[in-house]
PDB file of C-alpha atoms in Angstrom:
ATOM      1  CA  ASN O 117      -7.161  15.479 -11.477  1.00  0.00           C
ATOM      2  CA  ALA O 118      -7.716  12.042 -11.725  1.00  0.00           C
ATOM      3  CA  GLY O 119      -4.649  11.057  -9.420  1.00  0.00           C
ATOM      4  CA  VAL O 120      -3.698   7.282 -10.431  1.00  0.00           C
ATOM      5  CA  THR O 121      -5.548   5.263 -13.118  1.00  0.00           C
ATOM      6  CA  GLN O 122      -5.124   2.011 -13.781  1.00  0.00           C
ATOM      7  CA  THR O 123      -5.980  -0.189 -16.909  1.00  0.00           C
ATOM      8  CA  PRO O 124      -7.615  -2.755 -17.139  1.00  0.00           C
ATOM      9  CA  LYS O 125      -9.711  -3.091 -13.990  1.00  0.00           C
ATOM     10  CA  PHE O 126     -10.069  -6.937 -14.818  1.00  0.00           C
ATOM     11  CA  ARG O 127      -8.353  -9.759 -16.897  1.00  0.00           C
ATOM     12  CA  VAL O 128      -8.603 -13.273 -17.351  1.00  0.00           C
ATOM     13  CA  LEU O 129      -5.443 -14.871 -19.166  1.00  0.00           C
ATOM     14  CA  LYS O 130      -4.470 -18.465 -19.965  1.00  0.00           C
ATOM     15  CA  THR O 131      -1.292 -19.591 -18.832  1.00  0.00           C
ATOM     16  CA  GLY O 132       1.451 -18.616 -21.265  1.00  0.00           C
ATOM     17  CA  GLN O 133      -0.347 -15.659 -22.800  1.00  0.00           C
ATOM     18  CA  SER O 134       1.237 -12.432 -21.897  1.00  0.00           C
ATOM     19  CA  MET O 135      -0.239  -8.774 -21.093  1.00  0.00           C
ATOM     20  CA  THR O 136       0.631  -5.131 -20.210  1.00  0.00           C
ATOM     21  CA  LEU O 137      -1.001  -3.373 -17.513  1.00  0.00           C
ATOM     22  CA  LEU O 138      -1.048   0.267 -17.890  1.00  0.00           C
ATOM     23  CA  CYS O 139      -0.565   3.010 -14.909  1.00  0.00           C
ATOM     24  CA  ALA O 140      -0.688   6.750 -15.602  1.00  0.00           C
ATOM     25  CA  GLN O 141      -0.769   9.753 -13.055  1.00  0.00           C
ATOM     26  CA  ASP O 142      -1.286  13.264 -13.379  1.00  0.00           C
ATOM     27  CA  MET O 143       0.301  14.722 -10.359  1.00  0.00           C
ATOM     28  CA  ASN O 144       3.599  14.960 -12.100  1.00  0.00           C
ATOM     29  CA  HIS O 145       5.192  12.018  -9.208  1.00  0.00           C
ATOM     30  CA  GLU O 146       8.700  11.383  -9.699  1.00  0.00           C
ATOM     31  CA  TYR O 147       8.473   7.914  -7.825  1.00  0.00           C
ATOM     32  CA  MET O 148       5.716   5.007  -9.624  1.00  0.00           C
ATOM     33  CA  TYR O 149       5.640   1.788  -7.954  1.00  0.00           C
ATOM     34  CA  TRP O 150       3.657  -1.486  -8.715  1.00  0.00           C
ATOM     35  CA  TYR O 151       2.538  -3.972  -6.031  1.00  0.00           C
ATOM     36  CA  ARG O 152       0.483  -6.888  -5.951  1.00  0.00           C
ATOM     37  CA  GLN O 153      -2.123  -7.897  -3.165  1.00  0.00           C
ATOM     38  CA  ASP O 154      -2.718 -11.271  -2.086  1.00  0.00           C
ATOM     39  CA  PRO O 155      -4.528 -12.530   0.804  1.00  0.00           C
ATOM     40  CA  GLY O 156      -2.658 -12.781   3.967  1.00  0.00           C
ATOM     41  CA  MET O 157       0.397 -11.056   2.490  1.00  0.00           C
ATOM     42  CA  GLY O 158      -0.412  -7.870   2.399  1.00  0.00           C
ATOM     43  CA  LEU O 159       0.993  -5.585  -0.564  1.00  0.00           C
ATOM     44  CA  ARG O 160       4.560  -6.831  -2.042  1.00  0.00           C
ATOM     45  CA  LEU O 161       6.629  -4.422  -4.471  1.00  0.00           C
ATOM     46  CA  ILE O 162       7.097  -5.889  -7.668  1.00  0.00           C
ATOM     47  CA  HIS O 163       9.335  -3.068  -9.509  1.00  0.00           C
ATOM     48  CA  TYR O 164       9.799   0.468  -8.809  1.00  0.00           C
ATOM     49  CA  SER O 165      10.801   3.528 -10.645  1.00  0.00           C
ATOM     50  CA  VAL O 166      12.432   6.664  -9.111  1.00  0.00           C
ATOM     51  CA  GLY O 167      12.056   8.527 -12.578  1.00  0.00           C
ATOM     52  CA  GLU O 168      11.409   8.615 -16.237  1.00  0.00           C
ATOM     53  CA  GLY O 169      13.662   6.046 -18.009  1.00  0.00           C
ATOM     54  CA  THR O 170      14.669   4.115 -14.924  1.00  0.00           C
ATOM     55  CA  THR O 171      13.562   0.969 -13.493  1.00  0.00           C
ATOM     56  CA  ALA O 172      14.324  -1.018 -10.352  1.00  0.00           C
ATOM     57  CA  LYS O 173      13.625  -4.337  -8.721  1.00  0.00           C
ATOM     58  CA  GLY O 174      11.434  -4.615  -5.980  1.00  0.00           C
ATOM     59  CA  GLU O 175      10.647  -7.949  -3.451  1.00  0.00           C
ATOM     60  CA  VAL O 176       9.083 -10.033  -6.084  1.00  0.00           C
ATOM     61  CA  PRO O 177      10.342  -8.998  -9.504  1.00  0.00           C
ATOM     62  CA  ASP O 178      10.331 -12.728 -11.180  1.00  0.00           C
ATOM     63  CA  GLY O 179       8.222 -12.745 -14.396  1.00  0.00           C
ATOM     64  CA  TYR O 180       7.420  -9.270 -14.617  1.00  0.00           C
ATOM     65  CA  ASN O 181       9.076  -6.384 -16.559  1.00  0.00           C
ATOM     66  CA  VAL O 182       8.525  -2.702 -16.487  1.00  0.00           C
ATOM     67  CA  SER O 183       8.950   0.299 -18.481  1.00  0.00           C
ATOM     68  CA  ARG O 184       8.864   4.301 -17.762  1.00  0.00           C
ATOM     69  CA  LEU O 185       9.169   5.799 -21.029  1.00  0.00           C
ATOM     70  CA  LYS O 186       7.247   8.833 -19.910  1.00  0.00           C
ATOM     71  CA  LYS O 187       7.214  10.519 -16.438  1.00  0.00           C
ATOM     72  CA  GLN O 188       3.337   9.955 -16.173  1.00  0.00           C
ATOM     73  CA  ASN O 189       3.195   6.211 -17.171  1.00  0.00           C
ATOM     74  CA  PHE O 190       4.494   2.923 -15.549  1.00  0.00           C
ATOM     75  CA  LEU O 191       4.134  -0.150 -17.729  1.00  0.00           C
ATOM     76  CA  LEU O 192       3.862  -3.485 -16.039  1.00  0.00           C
ATOM     77  CA  GLY O 193       4.415  -6.486 -18.494  1.00  0.00           C
ATOM     78  CA  LEU O 194       3.943 -10.289 -17.800  1.00  0.00           C
ATOM     79  CA  GLU O 195       5.679 -12.223 -20.840  1.00  0.00           C
ATOM     80  CA  SER O 196       4.308 -15.607 -20.074  1.00  0.00           C
ATOM     81  CA  ALA O 197       1.458 -15.426 -17.318  1.00  0.00           C
ATOM     82  CA  ALA O 198       1.606 -18.314 -14.712  1.00  0.00           C
ATOM     83  CA  PRO O 199      -1.330 -19.231 -12.146  1.00  0.00           C
ATOM     84  CA  SER O 200       0.943 -17.837  -9.464  1.00  0.00           C
ATOM     85  CA  GLN O 201       0.390 -14.462 -10.982  1.00  0.00           C
ATOM     86  CA  THR O 202      -3.219 -14.312 -10.060  1.00  0.00           C
ATOM     87  CA  SER O 203      -3.613 -11.277  -8.052  1.00  0.00           C
ATOM     88  CA  VAL O 204      -4.413  -7.796  -7.690  1.00  0.00           C
ATOM     89  CA  TYR O 205      -2.230  -5.739  -8.991  1.00  0.00           C
ATOM     90  CA  PHE O 206      -2.104  -1.821  -7.553  1.00  0.00           C
ATOM     91  CA  CYS O 207      -0.083   1.028  -9.086  1.00  0.00           C
ATOM     92  CA  ALA O 208       1.046   3.692  -6.677  1.00  0.00           C
ATOM     93  CA  SER O 209       2.768   7.217  -7.239  1.00  0.00           C
ATOM     94  CA  SER O 210       4.505   9.473  -4.586  1.00  0.00           C
ATOM     95  CA  SER O 211       6.693  12.543  -4.709  1.00  0.00           C
ATOM     96  CA  SER O 212       9.936  13.401  -2.834  1.00  0.00           C
ATOM     97  CA  SER O 213       8.273  16.600  -1.786  1.00  0.00           C
ATOM     98  CA  GLY O 214       5.526  14.511  -0.205  1.00  0.00           C
ATOM     99  CA  LYS O 215       7.560  12.541   1.734  1.00  0.00           C
ATOM    100  CA  TYR O 216       6.731   9.474   0.209  1.00  0.00           C
ATOM    101  CA  GLU O 217       3.439   9.768   0.992  1.00  0.00           C
ATOM    102  CA  GLN O 218       1.991   7.185  -1.839  1.00  0.00           C
ATOM    103  CA  TYR O 219      -1.340   7.913  -3.899  1.00  0.00           C
ATOM    104  CA  PHE O 220      -3.063   4.226  -4.973  1.00  0.00           C
ATOM    105  CA  GLY O 221      -4.580   3.460  -8.355  1.00  0.00           C
ATOM    106  CA  PRO O 222      -7.948   1.337  -8.225  1.00  0.00           C
ATOM    107  CA  GLY O 223      -6.237  -2.113  -8.783  1.00  0.00           C
ATOM    108  CA  THR O 224      -6.173  -4.347 -11.590  1.00  0.00           C
ATOM    109  CA  ARG O 225      -7.754  -8.155 -10.678  1.00  0.00           C
ATOM    110  CA  LEU O 226      -5.778 -10.744 -12.894  1.00  0.00           C
ATOM    111  CA  THR O 227      -6.993 -14.087 -13.006  1.00  0.00           C
ATOM    112  CA  VAL O 228      -4.591 -16.533 -14.753  1.00  0.00           C
ATOM    113  CA  THR O 229      -6.059 -19.948 -15.735  1.00  0.00           C
TER     114      THR O 229
ATOM    115  CA  ALA P   1      15.738  -7.976   6.516  1.00  0.00           C
ATOM    116  CA  GLN P   2      13.130  -4.928   7.235  1.00  0.00           C
ATOM    117  CA  SER P   3       9.682  -6.343   8.236  1.00  0.00           C
ATOM    118  CA  VAL P   4       6.399  -4.857   9.690  1.00  0.00           C
ATOM    119  CA  SER P   5       4.277  -6.920  11.541  1.00  0.00           C
ATOM    120  CA  GLN P   6       0.234  -6.765  12.273  1.00  0.00           C
ATOM    121  CA  HIS P   7      -0.843  -8.588  15.331  1.00  0.00           C
ATOM    122  CA  ASN P   8      -4.385  -9.172  14.269  1.00  0.00           C
ATOM    123  CA  HIS P   9      -5.131 -10.697  11.066  1.00  0.00           C
ATOM    124  CA  HIS P  10      -9.085 -10.363  11.533  1.00  0.00           C
ATOM    125  CA  VAL P  11     -11.048  -8.298  14.340  1.00  0.00           C
ATOM    126  CA  ILE P  12     -14.583  -8.218  14.594  1.00  0.00           C
ATOM    127  CA  LEU P  13     -16.128  -5.577  16.766  1.00  0.00           C
ATOM    128  CA  SER P  14     -19.777  -4.153  17.267  1.00  0.00           C
ATOM    129  CA  GLU P  15     -20.540  -0.607  16.848  1.00  0.00           C
ATOM    130  CA  ALA P  16     -19.283   2.018  19.632  1.00  0.00           C
ATOM    131  CA  ALA P  17     -16.318  -0.152  20.730  1.00  0.00           C
ATOM    132  CA  SER P  18     -13.169   0.846  20.829  1.00  0.00           C
ATOM    133  CA  LEU P  19     -10.291  -0.249  17.981  1.00  0.00           C
ATOM    134  CA  GLU P  20      -6.548  -0.737  18.515  1.00  0.00           C
ATOM    135  CA  LEU P  21      -4.582  -2.121  16.113  1.00  0.00           C
ATOM    136  CA  GLY P  22      -1.032  -3.212  16.408  1.00  0.00           C
ATOM    137  CA  CYS P  23       2.068  -2.834  14.215  1.00  0.00           C
ATOM    138  CA  ASN P  24       5.381  -3.512  14.794  1.00  0.00           C
ATOM    139  CA  TYR P  25       8.502  -2.978  12.603  1.00  0.00           C
ATOM    140  CA  SER P  26      12.095  -4.186  12.751  1.00  0.00           C
ATOM    141  CA  TYR P  27      14.354  -1.254  11.726  1.00  0.00           C
ATOM    142  CA  GLY P  28      16.218   0.339  13.764  1.00  0.00           C
ATOM    143  CA  GLY P  29      16.997   3.859  12.235  1.00  0.00           C
ATOM    144  CA  THR P  30      14.666   6.643  11.509  1.00  0.00           C
ATOM    145  CA  VAL P  31      11.170   6.008   9.955  1.00  0.00           C
ATOM    146  CA  ASN P  32       8.335   7.443   8.418  1.00  0.00           C
ATOM    147  CA  LEU P  33       5.262   5.517   9.301  1.00  0.00           C
ATOM    148  CA  PHE P  34       1.869   5.418   7.739  1.00  0.00           C
ATOM    149  CA  TRP P  35      -1.508   3.474   7.891  1.00  0.00           C
ATOM    150  CA  TYR P  36      -3.452   3.065   4.953  1.00  0.00           C
ATOM    151  CA  VAL P  37      -7.311   2.272   4.663  1.00  0.00           C
ATOM    152  CA  GLN P  38      -8.777  -0.300   2.248  1.00  0.00           C
ATOM    153  CA  TYR P  39     -12.650   0.246   1.842  1.00  0.00           C
ATOM    154  CA  PRO P  40     -14.400  -2.698   0.440  1.00  0.00           C
ATOM    155  CA  GLY P  41     -13.996  -2.446  -3.529  1.00  0.00           C
ATOM    156  CA  GLN P  42     -11.999   0.536  -3.056  1.00  0.00           C
ATOM    157  CA  HIS P  43      -8.207   1.381  -3.720  1.00  0.00           C
ATOM    158  CA  LEU P  44      -5.867   1.985  -0.537  1.00  0.00           C
ATOM    159  CA  GLN P  45      -6.211   5.725   0.699  1.00  0.00           C
ATOM    160  CA  LEU P  46      -3.774   7.321   3.504  1.00  0.00           C
ATOM    161  CA  LEU P  47      -5.435   7.238   6.769  1.00  0.00           C
ATOM    162  CA  LEU P  48      -2.332   9.117   8.673  1.00  0.00           C
ATOM    163  CA  LYS P  49       1.097   9.342   9.064  1.00  0.00           C
ATOM    164  CA  TYR P  50       4.153  10.303  11.159  1.00  0.00           C
ATOM    165  CA  PHE P  51       7.132  11.953   9.908  1.00  0.00           C
ATOM    166  CA  SER P  52       8.472  13.759  13.196  1.00  0.00           C
ATOM    167  CA  GLY P  53       7.422  15.770  15.968  1.00  0.00           C
ATOM    168  CA  ASP P  54       4.392  14.861  18.307  1.00  0.00           C
ATOM    169  CA  PRO P  55       4.514  10.871  18.690  1.00  0.00           C
ATOM    170  CA  LEU P  56       0.609  10.974  18.846  1.00  0.00           C
ATOM    171  CA  VAL P  57      -0.636  11.935  15.241  1.00  0.00           C
ATOM    172  CA  LYS P  58      -4.400  12.255  14.405  1.00  0.00           C
ATOM    173  CA  GLY P  59      -5.933  11.007  10.696  1.00  0.00           C
ATOM    174  CA  ILE P  60      -9.058  11.316   8.910  1.00  0.00           C
ATOM    175  CA  LYS P  61     -12.284   9.850  10.403  1.00  0.00           C
ATOM    176  CA  GLY P  62     -11.405  10.229  14.221  1.00  0.00           C
ATOM    177  CA  PHE P  63      -8.411   7.856  13.852  1.00  0.00           C
ATOM    178  CA  GLU P  64      -5.040   8.351  15.716  1.00  0.00           C
ATOM    179  CA  ALA P  65      -1.811   6.450  16.141  1.00  0.00           C
ATOM    180  CA  GLU P  66       0.847   6.430  18.317  1.00  0.00           C
ATOM    181  CA  PHE P  67       4.682   6.000  17.805  1.00  0.00           C
ATOM    182  CA  ILE P  68       6.359   4.511  20.502  1.00  0.00           C
ATOM    183  CA  LYS P  69      10.188   4.413  19.158  1.00  0.00           C
ATOM    184  CA  SER P  70      11.229   2.341  22.200  1.00  0.00           C
ATOM    185  CA  LYS P  71       8.571  -0.495  20.994  1.00  0.00           C
ATOM    186  CA  PHE P  72       9.240  -0.140  17.271  1.00  0.00           C
ATOM    187  CA  SER P  73       5.434   0.360  17.257  1.00  0.00           C
ATOM    188  CA  PHE P  74       3.110   2.119  15.610  1.00  0.00           C
ATOM    189  CA  ASN P  75      -0.531   1.149  16.999  1.00  0.00           C
ATOM    190  CA  LEU P  76      -3.580   2.567  15.190  1.00  0.00           C
ATOM    191  CA  ARG P  77      -6.804   3.654  17.465  1.00  0.00           C
ATOM    192  CA  LYS P  78     -10.273   4.883  17.227  1.00  0.00           C
ATOM    193  CA  PRO P  79     -12.231   5.446  20.711  1.00  0.00           C
ATOM    194  CA  SER P  80     -15.748   4.243  18.925  1.00  0.00           C
ATOM    195  CA  VAL P  81     -15.800   2.638  15.682  1.00  0.00           C
ATOM    196  CA  GLN P  82     -19.024   2.759  13.095  1.00  0.00           C
ATOM    197  CA  TRP P  83     -20.200   0.305  10.649  1.00  0.00           C
ATOM    198  CA  SER P  84     -18.524   2.082   7.767  1.00  0.00           C
ATOM    199  CA  ASP P  85     -14.969   1.552   9.412  1.00  0.00           C
ATOM    200  CA  THR P  86     -15.337  -1.962   8.128  1.00  0.00           C
ATOM    201  CA  ALA P  87     -12.124  -2.316   5.795  1.00  0.00           C
ATOM    202  CA  GLU P  88      -8.833  -3.886   5.784  1.00  0.00           C
ATOM    203  CA  TYR P  89      -6.012  -1.558   7.188  1.00  0.00           C
ATOM    204  CA  PHE P  90      -2.535  -1.692   6.449  1.00  0.00           C
ATOM    205  CA  CYS P  91       0.540  -0.302   8.371  1.00  0.00           C
ATOM    206  CA  ALA P  92       3.610   0.806   6.475  1.00  0.00           C
ATOM    207  CA  VAL P  93       7.229   1.722   7.078  1.00  0.00           C
ATOM    208  CA  LYS P  94       9.523   3.818   4.772  1.00  0.00           C
ATOM    209  CA  PRO P  95      12.939   3.752   6.368  1.00  0.00           C
ATOM    210  CA  TYR P  96      14.613   7.263   6.233  1.00  0.00           C
ATOM    211  CA  THR P  97      17.868   5.612   4.290  1.00  0.00           C
ATOM    212  CA  GLY P  98      18.109   2.892   2.037  1.00  0.00           C
ATOM    213  CA  GLY P  99      15.894   3.682  -1.301  1.00  0.00           C
ATOM    214  CA  PHE P 100      12.545   4.604  -2.066  1.00  0.00           C
ATOM    215  CA  LYS P 101      10.871   1.174  -0.802  1.00  0.00           C
ATOM    216  CA  THR P 102       7.673   1.720   1.779  1.00  0.00           C
ATOM    217  CA  ILE P 103       7.337  -1.720   3.265  1.00  0.00           C
ATOM    218  CA  PHE P 104       3.657  -3.331   4.030  1.00  0.00           C
ATOM    219  CA  GLY P 105       2.387  -4.988   6.613  1.00  0.00           C
ATOM    220  CA  ALA P 106       0.052  -7.846   5.907  1.00  0.00           C
ATOM    221  CA  GLY P 107      -2.892  -5.894   6.708  1.00  0.00           C
ATOM    222  CA  THR P 108      -5.850  -6.610   9.206  1.00  0.00           C
ATOM    223  CA  ARG P 109      -9.508  -7.032   8.016  1.00  0.00           C
ATOM    224  CA  LEU P 110     -11.829  -5.247  10.250  1.00  0.00           C
ATOM    225  CA  PHE P 111     -15.577  -5.840  10.316  1.00  0.00           C
ATOM    226  CA  VAL P 112     -17.999  -4.018  12.661  1.00  0.00           C
ATOM    227  CA  LYS P 113     -21.176  -5.050  13.311  1.00  0.00           C
ATOM    228  CA  ALA P 114     -24.261  -2.833  12.925  1.00  0.00           C
TER     229      ALA P 114
END
């Protein structure tokens, strides 16, 4: 049981490049989330999904897109990276039966130059 | 807007000192409350949670937290910290209604001197 995994762990992009972050969970959770973590700001919700094929905007969705084609996967895309998107990105999942306790992945450290 | 405030951004303690980290939230309805911990280089993991019942909840590694509804607070405590408690601690609030979003505080960095 791997829990929540994220790939890649590190990435450096140039301004304007695109990339996709992959999150996978093997706990059959309904809900999945993408957060960014910046110093002094805690975790801010980018997008989330309440089930396969559904996504919704969080607190800071601009510049990001997501897709949830399979229940176990939640993809975060950056179409045209900007230096302001330099951050650590965490994926999380939770189930309704688990009272929304979230399980987090190890994070992806992204630097945009 | 709903928010979570953690009063201390950085705390430095010596081993065996007592710890209390403050957390206040702004939401008038029923909430689920969480403390998560992030050890250096690791991902966030749940430390403890409150859903209902006894307002004093115990978590892993000797941590406990008390929910005081009248003060909208959920402070984290540990009677005697260890060097291995050095980490960043996040308070989080999940309103009972209004969707699936959990609101996180900005975090408190704890450094325990050996």
